[in-house]
Amino acid sequence: MTIAVPATPALDARIPGSKSLTNRALLLAAAADSTSALGAPLVSVDTTAFREALSGLGVRVEPSDDHLVWHVTGLGRGPVGTGTVWCADAGTAARFLPPFAATGLGDFGFEGSDQLTARPVSPLAHALRLLGSEVTTGPGGRLPLRVRAQGLDGGALTVDSTLSSQFLTGLLMAGPLMRRPLTLTVPRLVSRPYIDMTIALMRRFGAEADETAPGEFTVRPTGYRSTDTPIEPDASTASYVFAAAAITGTSVRVAGLGRGSLQGDLRFTEVLARTGARVETTDEATTVTGTGAFRGGFTVDMGDISDTFMTLAAIAPLADAPITVNGIGHARLKESDRISAVEDNLRALGIRTETGHDWITVHPGTPAPARIVCHRDHRIAMAFSVLGLRAEGITLDDPGCVAKTFPGFHEELHRLFPRHRVPTAGLLVPAEDRS
């Protein structure tokens, strides 16, 4: 499909900090031996929930007045005490904090929203039991989860990471607080870039963590040192403005996301390049420019960057041939069954799709007006908002769910693409008629 390409300079997108980096850095700083400063953290529903959950474990987190820096006073160990921790909708809180609590001393409960309770925690609970902790879960191996903590010895075990890499991440980050080295063997790992990110960040805080053999990770009981850490813009969130540039024939630049990024989701730009977009990555920034073509006719494995598969699938109807995404079975266990949610919404738009357990094929077509069912899932809302820049009559049943990771998403999309329609709730009006 061909689109007109205006000769304009790149627009600088205002992308908030990475949720993945913010919550990992919060935990590592909480376990460190002194006070750490986190620069430009993401301020959103999920990160605020994680920060408040840490407070429930006795960790002091003090935001600056402008929230541009969060000061975290580390415990230098696992938490001590008793209490119930509210995780809200934050999957990272439910997967990262129980291992941290298990390295301490006390009795800690973890509860969450109905949406979070529907997501499994049994692989994590099983691993913690094998490491010597007393752990109970709710029906079906779900929240609420209770940890009676007396520290963790460490040792060797095999981890089921096929449902979520967050289970492995939580155990890895707890490793330096155990009494002896921890060795985790992972027969099959999904979302590998998130593990690489975790290990790189752990090393910044003084941990000794290595992949000692393929699929085998060893962490030594070194503890953590406090460190000041800048937070990169969120690469998953950047996927929406990059995709919007590709389908509108404009150019968008995200500063702070360059060659040295810790985030694997920046590889989404490689997928956009296959559709015909021009991608430039320097040490300082990444720029995507729509070239006037949006090509399909390919299959891509997005298992390692599954948080961005919806971005591609939502705009795939605009391509000139079908696009198939595979390797994404674990996306069915996120905030929603994301494969089914994408399929159902595309079909509501009149777009032909086929799906299997871990794949989806989207055929070209002209989207009809429809109301997108977001399932309280921020990524569904943001992905279909991008399609709405090129398709008439798309609205969202829950535009506010974007606050989970990007409270100002709709405003930023309108700022960058004022000549296009930005889907929200209710009726859409032409950009020139908006106040």
Short mmCIF file of C-alpha atoms in Angstrom, two decimals:
data_model
loop_
_atom_site.label_atom_id
_atom_site.label_comp_id
_atom_site.label_asym_id
_atom_site.label_seq_id
_atom_site.Cartn_x
_atom_site.Cartn_y
_atom_site.Cartn_z
CA MET A 1 0.00 0.00 0.00
CA THR A 2 1.43 3.38 -1.00
CA ILE A 3 1.22 6.51 1.12
CA ALA A 4 2.36 10.06 0.48
CA VAL A 5 5.62 10.98 2.21
CA PRO A 6 6.03 14.62 3.19
CA ALA A 7 9.54 16.08 3.20
CA THR A 8 9.63 17.06 6.88
CA PRO A 9 12.27 16.75 9.59
CA ALA A 10 11.97 14.07 12.25
CA LEU A 11 9.58 14.78 15.10
CA ASP A 12 10.96 14.19 18.59
CA ALA A 13 8.62 11.87 20.51
CA ARG A 14 8.23 12.23 24.26
CA ILE A 15 8.38 8.64 25.43
CA PRO A 16 8.22 7.97 29.19
CA GLY A 17 10.73 5.78 30.99
CA SER A 18 10.86 2.03 30.60
CA LYS A 19 8.48 0.15 32.88
CA SER A 20 10.73 -2.92 32.75
CA LEU A 21 13.83 -0.96 33.73
CA THR A 22 12.03 1.16 36.34
CA ASN A 23 10.60 -1.78 38.26
CA ARG A 24 13.79 -3.83 38.05
CA ALA A 25 15.89 -0.88 39.21
CA LEU A 26 13.44 -0.23 42.05
CA LEU A 27 13.90 -3.76 43.36
CA LEU A 28 17.68 -3.80 42.97
CA ALA A 29 17.96 -0.42 44.69
CA ALA A 30 15.69 -1.72 47.48
CA ALA A 31 18.10 -4.63 48.06
CA ALA A 32 21.25 -2.47 47.85
CA ASP A 33 23.40 -1.33 50.76
CA SER A 34 22.62 2.40 50.66
CA THR A 35 20.58 5.02 48.77
CA SER A 36 20.26 4.95 44.96
CA ALA A 37 18.81 7.60 42.67
CA LEU A 38 16.72 6.50 39.69
CA GLY A 39 16.68 9.17 36.99
CA ALA A 40 13.62 9.74 34.78
CA PRO A 41 11.66 6.71 36.04
CA LEU A 42 8.31 5.87 34.51
CA VAL A 43 5.49 7.38 36.55
CA SER A 44 2.45 5.23 35.76
CA VAL A 45 -0.12 2.97 37.37
CA ASP A 46 2.17 -0.08 37.23
CA THR A 47 5.33 1.58 38.55
CA THR A 48 3.45 3.42 41.27
CA ALA A 49 1.91 0.09 42.33
CA PHE A 50 5.37 -1.48 42.40
CA ARG A 51 6.80 1.42 44.40
CA GLU A 52 3.97 1.23 46.94
CA ALA A 53 4.36 -2.55 47.16
CA LEU A 54 8.00 -2.05 48.09
CA SER A 55 6.90 0.39 50.78
CA GLY A 56 4.77 -2.44 52.16
CA LEU A 57 8.01 -4.43 52.53
CA GLY A 58 9.67 -1.64 54.49
CA VAL A 59 11.57 0.06 51.66
CA ARG A 60 11.61 3.88 51.57
CA VAL A 61 11.17 5.42 48.10
CA GLU A 62 11.16 9.23 47.98
CA PRO A 63 10.27 10.93 44.68
CA SER A 64 11.60 14.40 44.01
CA ASP A 65 8.97 17.14 43.75
CA ASP A 66 8.96 16.86 39.95
CA HIS A 67 9.20 13.04 40.02
CA LEU A 68 12.25 13.23 37.74
CA VAL A 69 14.28 11.34 40.36
CA TRP A 70 13.26 8.64 42.81
CA HIS A 71 15.57 8.11 45.80
CA VAL A 72 15.48 4.53 47.08
CA THR A 73 16.96 3.68 50.48
CA GLY A 74 18.09 0.08 50.26
CA LEU A 75 17.72 -2.49 53.02
CA GLY A 76 21.01 -4.22 52.20
CA ARG A 77 19.15 -7.53 52.56
CA GLY A 78 15.71 -9.05 52.19
CA PRO A 79 12.77 -7.51 54.08
CA VAL A 80 11.99 -8.27 57.70
CA GLY A 81 8.52 -8.20 59.22
CA THR A 82 4.96 -9.15 58.37
CA GLY A 83 2.29 -7.71 56.15
CA THR A 84 0.16 -7.97 53.05
CA VAL A 85 1.44 -6.41 49.82
CA TRP A 86 -1.07 -5.11 47.27
CA CYS A 87 0.25 -5.64 43.71
CA ALA A 88 -2.75 -4.08 41.90
CA ASP A 89 -2.47 -4.99 38.18
CA ALA A 90 1.36 -5.16 38.19
CA GLY A 91 2.59 -8.56 37.04
CA THR A 92 6.17 -7.53 37.83
CA ALA A 93 5.24 -6.94 41.47
CA ALA A 94 3.61 -10.38 41.77
CA ARG A 95 6.60 -12.12 40.12
CA PHE A 96 9.60 -10.07 41.39
CA LEU A 97 8.67 -9.30 45.00
CA PRO A 98 7.92 -12.78 46.45
CA PRO A 99 11.50 -14.04 45.79
CA PHE A 100 12.85 -10.82 47.34
CA ALA A 101 10.61 -11.34 50.38
CA ALA A 102 11.69 -14.99 50.63
CA THR A 103 15.33 -13.90 51.13
CA GLY A 104 14.28 -11.99 54.24
CA LEU A 105 12.61 -12.97 57.50
CA GLY A 106 8.89 -12.80 58.17
CA ASP A 107 5.43 -13.56 56.84
CA PHE A 108 4.38 -11.76 53.67
CA GLY A 109 1.19 -11.98 51.64
CA PHE A 110 0.79 -10.83 48.04
CA GLU A 111 -2.59 -9.95 46.59
CA GLY A 112 -3.74 -8.29 43.38
CA SER A 113 -6.64 -7.22 41.22
CA ASP A 114 -8.96 -9.71 39.56
CA GLN A 115 -7.02 -9.21 36.32
CA LEU A 116 -3.71 -10.03 38.02
CA THR A 117 -5.20 -12.92 40.00
CA ALA A 118 -6.16 -14.57 36.71
CA ARG A 119 -2.47 -14.82 35.78
CA PRO A 120 -0.51 -17.88 37.05
CA VAL A 121 2.19 -17.77 39.73
CA SER A 122 2.53 -21.52 40.35
CA PRO A 123 5.92 -21.94 38.58
CA LEU A 124 7.38 -19.24 40.85
CA ALA A 125 5.84 -20.74 43.99
CA HIS A 126 7.21 -24.18 43.06
CA ALA A 127 10.72 -22.79 42.54
CA LEU A 128 10.68 -20.96 45.87
CA ARG A 129 9.62 -24.14 47.67
CA LEU A 130 12.54 -26.01 46.10
CA LEU A 131 14.85 -23.27 47.39
CA GLY A 132 13.58 -23.83 50.93
CA SER A 133 10.80 -21.28 51.37
CA GLU A 134 7.32 -22.06 52.67
CA VAL A 135 4.89 -20.78 50.02
CA THR A 136 1.15 -21.14 49.56
CA THR A 137 -1.01 -19.91 46.67
CA GLY A 138 -4.67 -19.46 45.94
CA PRO A 139 -6.81 -21.87 43.89
CA GLY A 140 -5.25 -22.93 40.60
CA GLY A 141 -1.78 -21.75 41.58
CA ARG A 142 -2.75 -18.08 41.47
CA LEU A 143 -2.82 -15.15 43.88
CA PRO A 144 -3.08 -14.65 46.77
CA LEU A 145 0.44 -15.90 47.45
CA ARG A 146 1.95 -16.15 50.92
CA VAL A 147 5.64 -16.44 51.76
CA ARG A 148 6.88 -17.45 55.21
CA ALA A 149 10.46 -16.30 54.86
CA GLN A 150 13.57 -17.55 56.63
CA GLY A 151 16.08 -16.69 53.92
CA LEU A 152 17.00 -18.79 50.90
CA ASP A 153 19.96 -21.17 50.74
CA GLY A 154 20.49 -21.02 46.98
CA GLY A 155 21.59 -24.12 45.10
CA ALA A 156 20.62 -25.52 41.71
CA LEU A 157 17.22 -26.03 40.17
CA THR A 158 15.40 -26.13 36.86
CA VAL A 159 12.92 -23.36 36.15
CA ASP A 160 9.82 -23.49 33.96
CA SER A 161 10.01 -20.19 32.09
CA THR A 162 7.70 -21.07 29.21
CA LEU A 163 4.77 -19.08 30.63
CA SER A 164 6.69 -15.92 31.49
CA SER A 165 10.31 -14.79 31.72
CA GLN A 166 9.29 -12.81 34.82
CA PHE A 167 9.51 -15.94 36.98
CA LEU A 168 13.15 -16.40 36.05
CA THR A 169 13.81 -12.68 36.44
CA GLY A 170 12.45 -12.62 39.98
CA LEU A 171 14.62 -15.57 41.01
CA LEU A 172 17.74 -14.15 39.37
CA MET A 173 17.36 -10.81 41.14
CA ALA A 174 16.98 -12.59 44.49
CA GLY A 175 20.14 -14.64 43.88
CA PRO A 176 22.72 -12.21 45.34
CA LEU A 177 20.75 -12.19 48.63
CA MET A 178 20.90 -15.98 49.10
CA ARG A 179 23.32 -17.82 51.36
CA ARG A 180 25.18 -19.62 48.58
CA PRO A 181 25.36 -19.45 44.78
CA LEU A 182 22.20 -19.96 42.78
CA THR A 183 22.25 -21.89 39.50
CA LEU A 184 19.12 -21.88 37.37
CA THR A 185 18.71 -24.17 34.35
CA VAL A 186 16.06 -23.07 31.85
CA PRO A 187 15.23 -25.70 29.19
CA ARG A 188 13.10 -23.27 27.18
CA LEU A 189 13.13 -19.54 27.67
CA VAL A 190 10.66 -17.01 26.29
CA SER A 191 11.38 -13.28 25.98
CA ARG A 192 15.14 -13.78 26.22
CA PRO A 193 15.97 -10.04 25.86
CA TYR A 194 14.31 -9.36 29.21
CA ILE A 195 16.73 -11.78 30.90
CA ASP A 196 19.68 -10.07 29.23
CA MET A 197 18.32 -6.74 30.47
CA THR A 198 17.95 -8.10 34.01
CA ILE A 199 21.49 -9.45 34.17
CA ALA A 200 22.98 -6.22 32.77
CA LEU A 201 21.12 -4.17 35.36
CA MET A 202 22.07 -6.53 38.20
CA ARG A 203 25.72 -6.07 37.25
CA ARG A 204 25.31 -2.29 37.45
CA PHE A 205 24.29 -2.81 41.08
CA GLY A 206 27.37 -4.95 41.78
CA ALA A 207 25.99 -8.46 41.31
CA GLU A 208 27.99 -11.30 39.79
CA ALA A 209 25.63 -13.04 37.37
CA ASP A 210 26.57 -15.01 34.27
CA GLU A 211 25.20 -17.45 31.74
CA THR A 212 27.65 -20.23 32.50
CA ALA A 213 26.28 -22.53 29.77
CA PRO A 214 23.47 -22.23 27.24
CA GLY A 215 20.29 -21.92 29.29
CA GLU A 216 22.19 -22.07 32.61
CA PHE A 217 22.52 -18.97 34.81
CA THR A 218 24.67 -18.67 37.93
CA VAL A 219 24.39 -15.86 40.48
CA ARG A 220 26.81 -15.48 43.39
CA PRO A 221 25.75 -14.26 46.88
CA THR A 222 27.45 -10.87 46.66
CA GLY A 223 24.59 -8.63 47.73
CA TYR A 224 24.01 -5.34 45.91
CA ARG A 225 25.74 -1.95 45.93
CA SER A 226 23.75 1.25 45.61
CA THR A 227 24.16 3.10 42.32
CA ASP A 228 22.55 6.02 40.53
CA THR A 229 20.77 4.74 37.43
CA PRO A 230 19.19 6.65 34.53
CA ILE A 231 16.09 4.99 33.07
CA GLU A 232 15.84 4.73 29.28
CA PRO A 233 12.65 5.64 27.40
CA ASP A 234 10.37 2.61 27.09
CA ALA A 235 11.11 0.72 23.86
CA SER A 236 7.77 -1.13 23.94
CA THR A 237 5.94 2.18 24.15
CA ALA A 238 8.14 3.65 21.43
CA SER A 239 6.88 0.91 19.10
CA TYR A 240 3.57 2.80 18.76
CA VAL A 241 5.07 6.06 17.55
CA PHE A 242 7.52 4.20 15.31
CA ALA A 243 4.64 2.24 13.74
CA ALA A 244 2.64 5.45 13.38
CA ALA A 245 5.54 7.03 11.49
CA ALA A 246 5.70 4.03 9.16
CA ILE A 247 2.01 4.14 8.23
CA THR A 248 1.63 7.93 7.99
CA GLY A 249 4.78 8.61 5.96
CA THR A 250 6.32 10.80 8.64
CA SER A 251 9.58 10.64 10.56
CA VAL A 252 9.77 10.15 14.35
CA ARG A 253 12.87 10.20 16.55
CA VAL A 254 13.19 8.82 20.09
CA ALA A 255 16.22 10.17 21.92
CA GLY A 256 17.81 7.93 24.55
CA LEU A 257 17.06 4.73 22.63
CA GLY A 258 20.24 3.97 20.75
CA ARG A 259 22.66 1.17 20.02
CA GLY A 260 23.52 0.65 23.68
CA SER A 261 19.90 0.17 24.80
CA LEU A 262 19.25 -2.61 27.31
CA GLN A 263 15.77 -3.21 25.87
CA GLY A 264 15.18 -5.96 23.36
CA ASP A 265 11.91 -4.43 22.18
CA LEU A 266 13.90 -1.86 20.23
CA ARG A 267 14.27 -4.71 17.71
CA PHE A 268 10.70 -3.93 16.67
CA THR A 269 12.27 -1.38 14.33
CA GLU A 270 13.90 -4.27 12.45
CA VAL A 271 10.40 -5.64 11.79
CA LEU A 272 9.26 -2.22 10.56
CA ALA A 273 12.23 -2.17 8.21
CA ARG A 274 10.84 -5.34 6.61
CA THR A 275 7.62 -3.46 5.85
CA GLY A 276 9.56 -0.79 3.98
CA ALA A 277 10.18 1.82 6.68
CA ARG A 278 13.59 3.46 6.91
CA VAL A 279 15.29 2.96 10.28
CA GLU A 280 18.34 4.84 11.58
CA THR A 281 19.89 3.94 14.93
CA THR A 282 22.79 5.91 16.40
CA ASP A 283 24.41 5.86 19.82
CA GLU A 284 21.97 8.55 20.96
CA ALA A 285 18.63 7.85 19.27
CA THR A 286 16.50 5.81 16.88
CA THR A 287 14.53 7.34 14.00
CA VAL A 288 11.85 5.65 11.88
CA THR A 289 10.62 7.19 8.65
CA GLY A 290 7.67 6.05 6.55
CA THR A 291 8.77 5.68 2.95
CA GLY A 292 5.45 5.49 1.16
CA ALA A 293 5.35 1.69 1.09
CA PHE A 294 3.96 -0.71 3.65
CA ARG A 295 4.86 -4.23 2.61
CA GLY A 296 3.61 -7.55 3.88
CA GLY A 297 4.13 -11.05 2.58
CA PHE A 298 6.38 -12.28 5.37
CA THR A 299 6.41 -14.34 8.56
CA VAL A 300 8.22 -13.10 11.65
CA ASP A 301 8.95 -14.73 15.01
CA MET A 302 8.26 -12.12 17.69
CA GLY A 303 8.54 -14.41 20.70
CA ASP A 304 11.42 -12.40 22.12
CA ILE A 305 9.62 -9.09 21.61
CA SER A 306 6.04 -10.22 22.17
CA ASP A 307 4.94 -6.96 23.81
CA THR A 308 5.22 -5.37 20.37
CA PHE A 309 3.46 -8.04 18.29
CA MET A 310 0.12 -6.25 18.77
CA THR A 311 1.61 -3.07 17.32
CA LEU A 312 2.43 -4.92 14.11
CA ALA A 313 -0.77 -6.97 14.00
CA ALA A 314 -3.00 -3.91 14.46
CA ILE A 315 -1.50 -2.06 11.47
CA ALA A 316 -1.03 -5.19 9.31
CA PRO A 317 -4.35 -4.64 7.44
CA LEU A 318 -2.64 -1.65 5.76
CA ALA A 319 0.07 -3.86 4.22
CA ASP A 320 0.01 -5.06 0.60
CA ALA A 321 0.11 -8.78 1.55
CA PRO A 322 -0.60 -10.95 4.62
CA ILE A 323 1.69 -10.80 7.65
CA THR A 324 2.12 -13.77 10.01
CA VAL A 325 3.51 -13.42 13.54
CA ASN A 326 4.51 -16.58 15.41
CA GLY A 327 6.26 -17.63 18.62
CA ILE A 328 3.86 -15.61 20.78
CA GLY A 329 1.91 -18.27 22.69
CA HIS A 330 2.92 -16.79 26.06
CA ALA A 331 1.12 -13.56 25.08
CA ARG A 332 -2.13 -15.38 25.87
CA LEU A 333 -1.23 -15.12 29.59
CA LYS A 334 -0.64 -11.38 29.80
CA GLU A 335 -3.12 -8.68 30.87
CA SER A 336 -5.48 -10.33 28.39
CA ASP A 337 -5.31 -13.23 25.97
CA ARG A 338 -3.63 -10.89 23.54
CA ILE A 339 -3.81 -13.13 20.48
CA SER A 340 -7.57 -13.57 20.89
CA ALA A 341 -8.06 -9.90 21.72
CA VAL A 342 -6.26 -8.80 18.56
CA GLU A 343 -8.10 -11.38 16.45
CA ASP A 344 -11.52 -10.42 17.78
CA ASN A 345 -10.94 -6.70 17.30
CA LEU A 346 -9.58 -7.12 13.79
CA ARG A 347 -12.60 -9.23 12.84
CA ALA A 348 -14.88 -6.54 14.29
CA LEU A 349 -13.13 -4.18 11.86
CA GLY A 350 -13.90 -6.55 9.01
CA ILE A 351 -10.34 -7.82 8.65
CA ARG A 352 -9.68 -11.46 7.83
CA THR A 353 -7.42 -13.26 10.32
CA GLU A 354 -6.34 -16.77 11.20
CA THR A 355 -4.81 -17.84 14.50
CA GLY A 356 -3.29 -20.80 16.28
CA HIS A 357 -1.93 -21.38 19.76
CA ASP A 358 1.14 -19.21 19.17
CA TRP A 359 0.55 -17.37 15.88
CA ILE A 360 -1.69 -14.97 14.01
CA THR A 361 -2.01 -14.12 10.31
CA VAL A 362 -3.53 -10.78 9.31
CA HIS A 363 -4.71 -10.15 5.75
CA PRO A 364 -4.86 -6.78 3.99
CA GLY A 365 -8.17 -4.96 4.07
CA THR A 366 -9.97 -1.70 4.66
CA PRO A 367 -10.99 -1.46 8.33
CA ALA A 368 -14.65 -0.68 8.92
CA PRO A 369 -15.73 1.57 11.82
CA ALA A 370 -15.80 -0.34 15.10
CA ARG A 371 -15.41 0.04 18.85
CA ILE A 372 -12.24 -1.65 20.09
CA VAL A 373 -12.63 -3.85 23.18
CA CYS A 374 -9.48 -3.14 25.18
CA HIS A 375 -9.89 -5.79 27.94
CA ARG A 376 -8.28 -3.27 30.33
CA ASP A 377 -5.07 -3.96 28.39
CA HIS A 378 -2.99 -0.86 27.69
CA ARG A 379 -1.21 -2.45 24.74
CA ILE A 380 -4.45 -3.33 22.94
CA ALA A 381 -5.61 0.28 23.33
CA MET A 382 -2.35 1.79 22.11
CA ALA A 383 -1.87 -0.59 19.18
CA PHE A 384 -5.34 0.01 17.74
CA SER A 385 -4.99 3.74 18.33
CA VAL A 386 -2.14 3.65 15.81
CA LEU A 387 -4.37 1.92 13.25
CA GLY A 388 -6.97 4.62 13.95
CA LEU A 389 -4.59 7.22 12.49
CA ARG A 390 -5.34 5.70 9.07
CA ALA A 391 -8.78 4.15 9.56
CA GLU A 392 -12.08 5.99 9.99
CA GLY A 393 -14.40 5.38 12.90
CA ILE A 394 -12.22 3.47 15.37
CA THR A 395 -13.05 4.16 19.02
CA LEU A 396 -11.87 2.55 22.27
CA ASP A 397 -14.12 1.23 25.02
CA ASP A 398 -11.49 2.03 27.67
CA PRO A 399 -9.03 4.73 26.53
CA GLY A 400 -7.92 5.35 30.11
CA CYS A 401 -6.28 1.92 30.44
CA VAL A 402 -3.16 3.38 28.78
CA ALA A 403 -2.32 4.88 32.20
CA LYS A 404 -0.79 1.52 33.11
CA THR A 405 2.37 2.54 31.25
CA PHE A 406 1.77 5.85 29.40
CA PRO A 407 -0.80 8.18 30.98
CA GLY A 408 -0.24 10.85 28.32
CA PHE A 409 -0.37 8.52 25.32
CA HIS A 410 -3.40 9.98 23.53
CA GLU A 411 -2.15 13.54 23.92
CA GLU A 412 1.29 12.63 22.60
CA LEU A 413 -0.15 10.79 19.61
CA HIS A 414 -2.26 13.85 18.76
CA ARG A 415 0.75 16.16 19.18
CA LEU A 416 2.88 14.09 16.81
CA PHE A 417 0.17 13.40 14.24
CA PRO A 418 -2.25 16.37 14.39
CA ARG A 419 -3.55 15.82 10.85
CA HIS A 420 -4.71 12.31 11.67
CA ARG A 421 -7.49 10.98 13.85
CA VAL A 422 -6.67 9.77 17.37
CA PRO A 423 -9.17 7.18 18.69
CA THR A 424 -10.57 7.76 22.16
CA ALA A 425 -13.97 7.01 23.62
CA GLY A 426 -17.13 8.06 21.81
CA LEU A 427 -17.21 9.82 18.47
CA LEU A 428 -14.14 10.84 16.52
CA VAL A 429 -13.85 14.35 15.16
CA PRO A 430 -11.43 15.64 12.51
CA ALA A 431 -8.19 16.99 13.98
CA GLU A 432 -8.85 20.48 12.63
CA ASP A 433 -12.15 20.65 14.61
CA ARG A 434 -10.56 19.80 17.93
CA SER A 435 -9.88 22.58 20.42
#
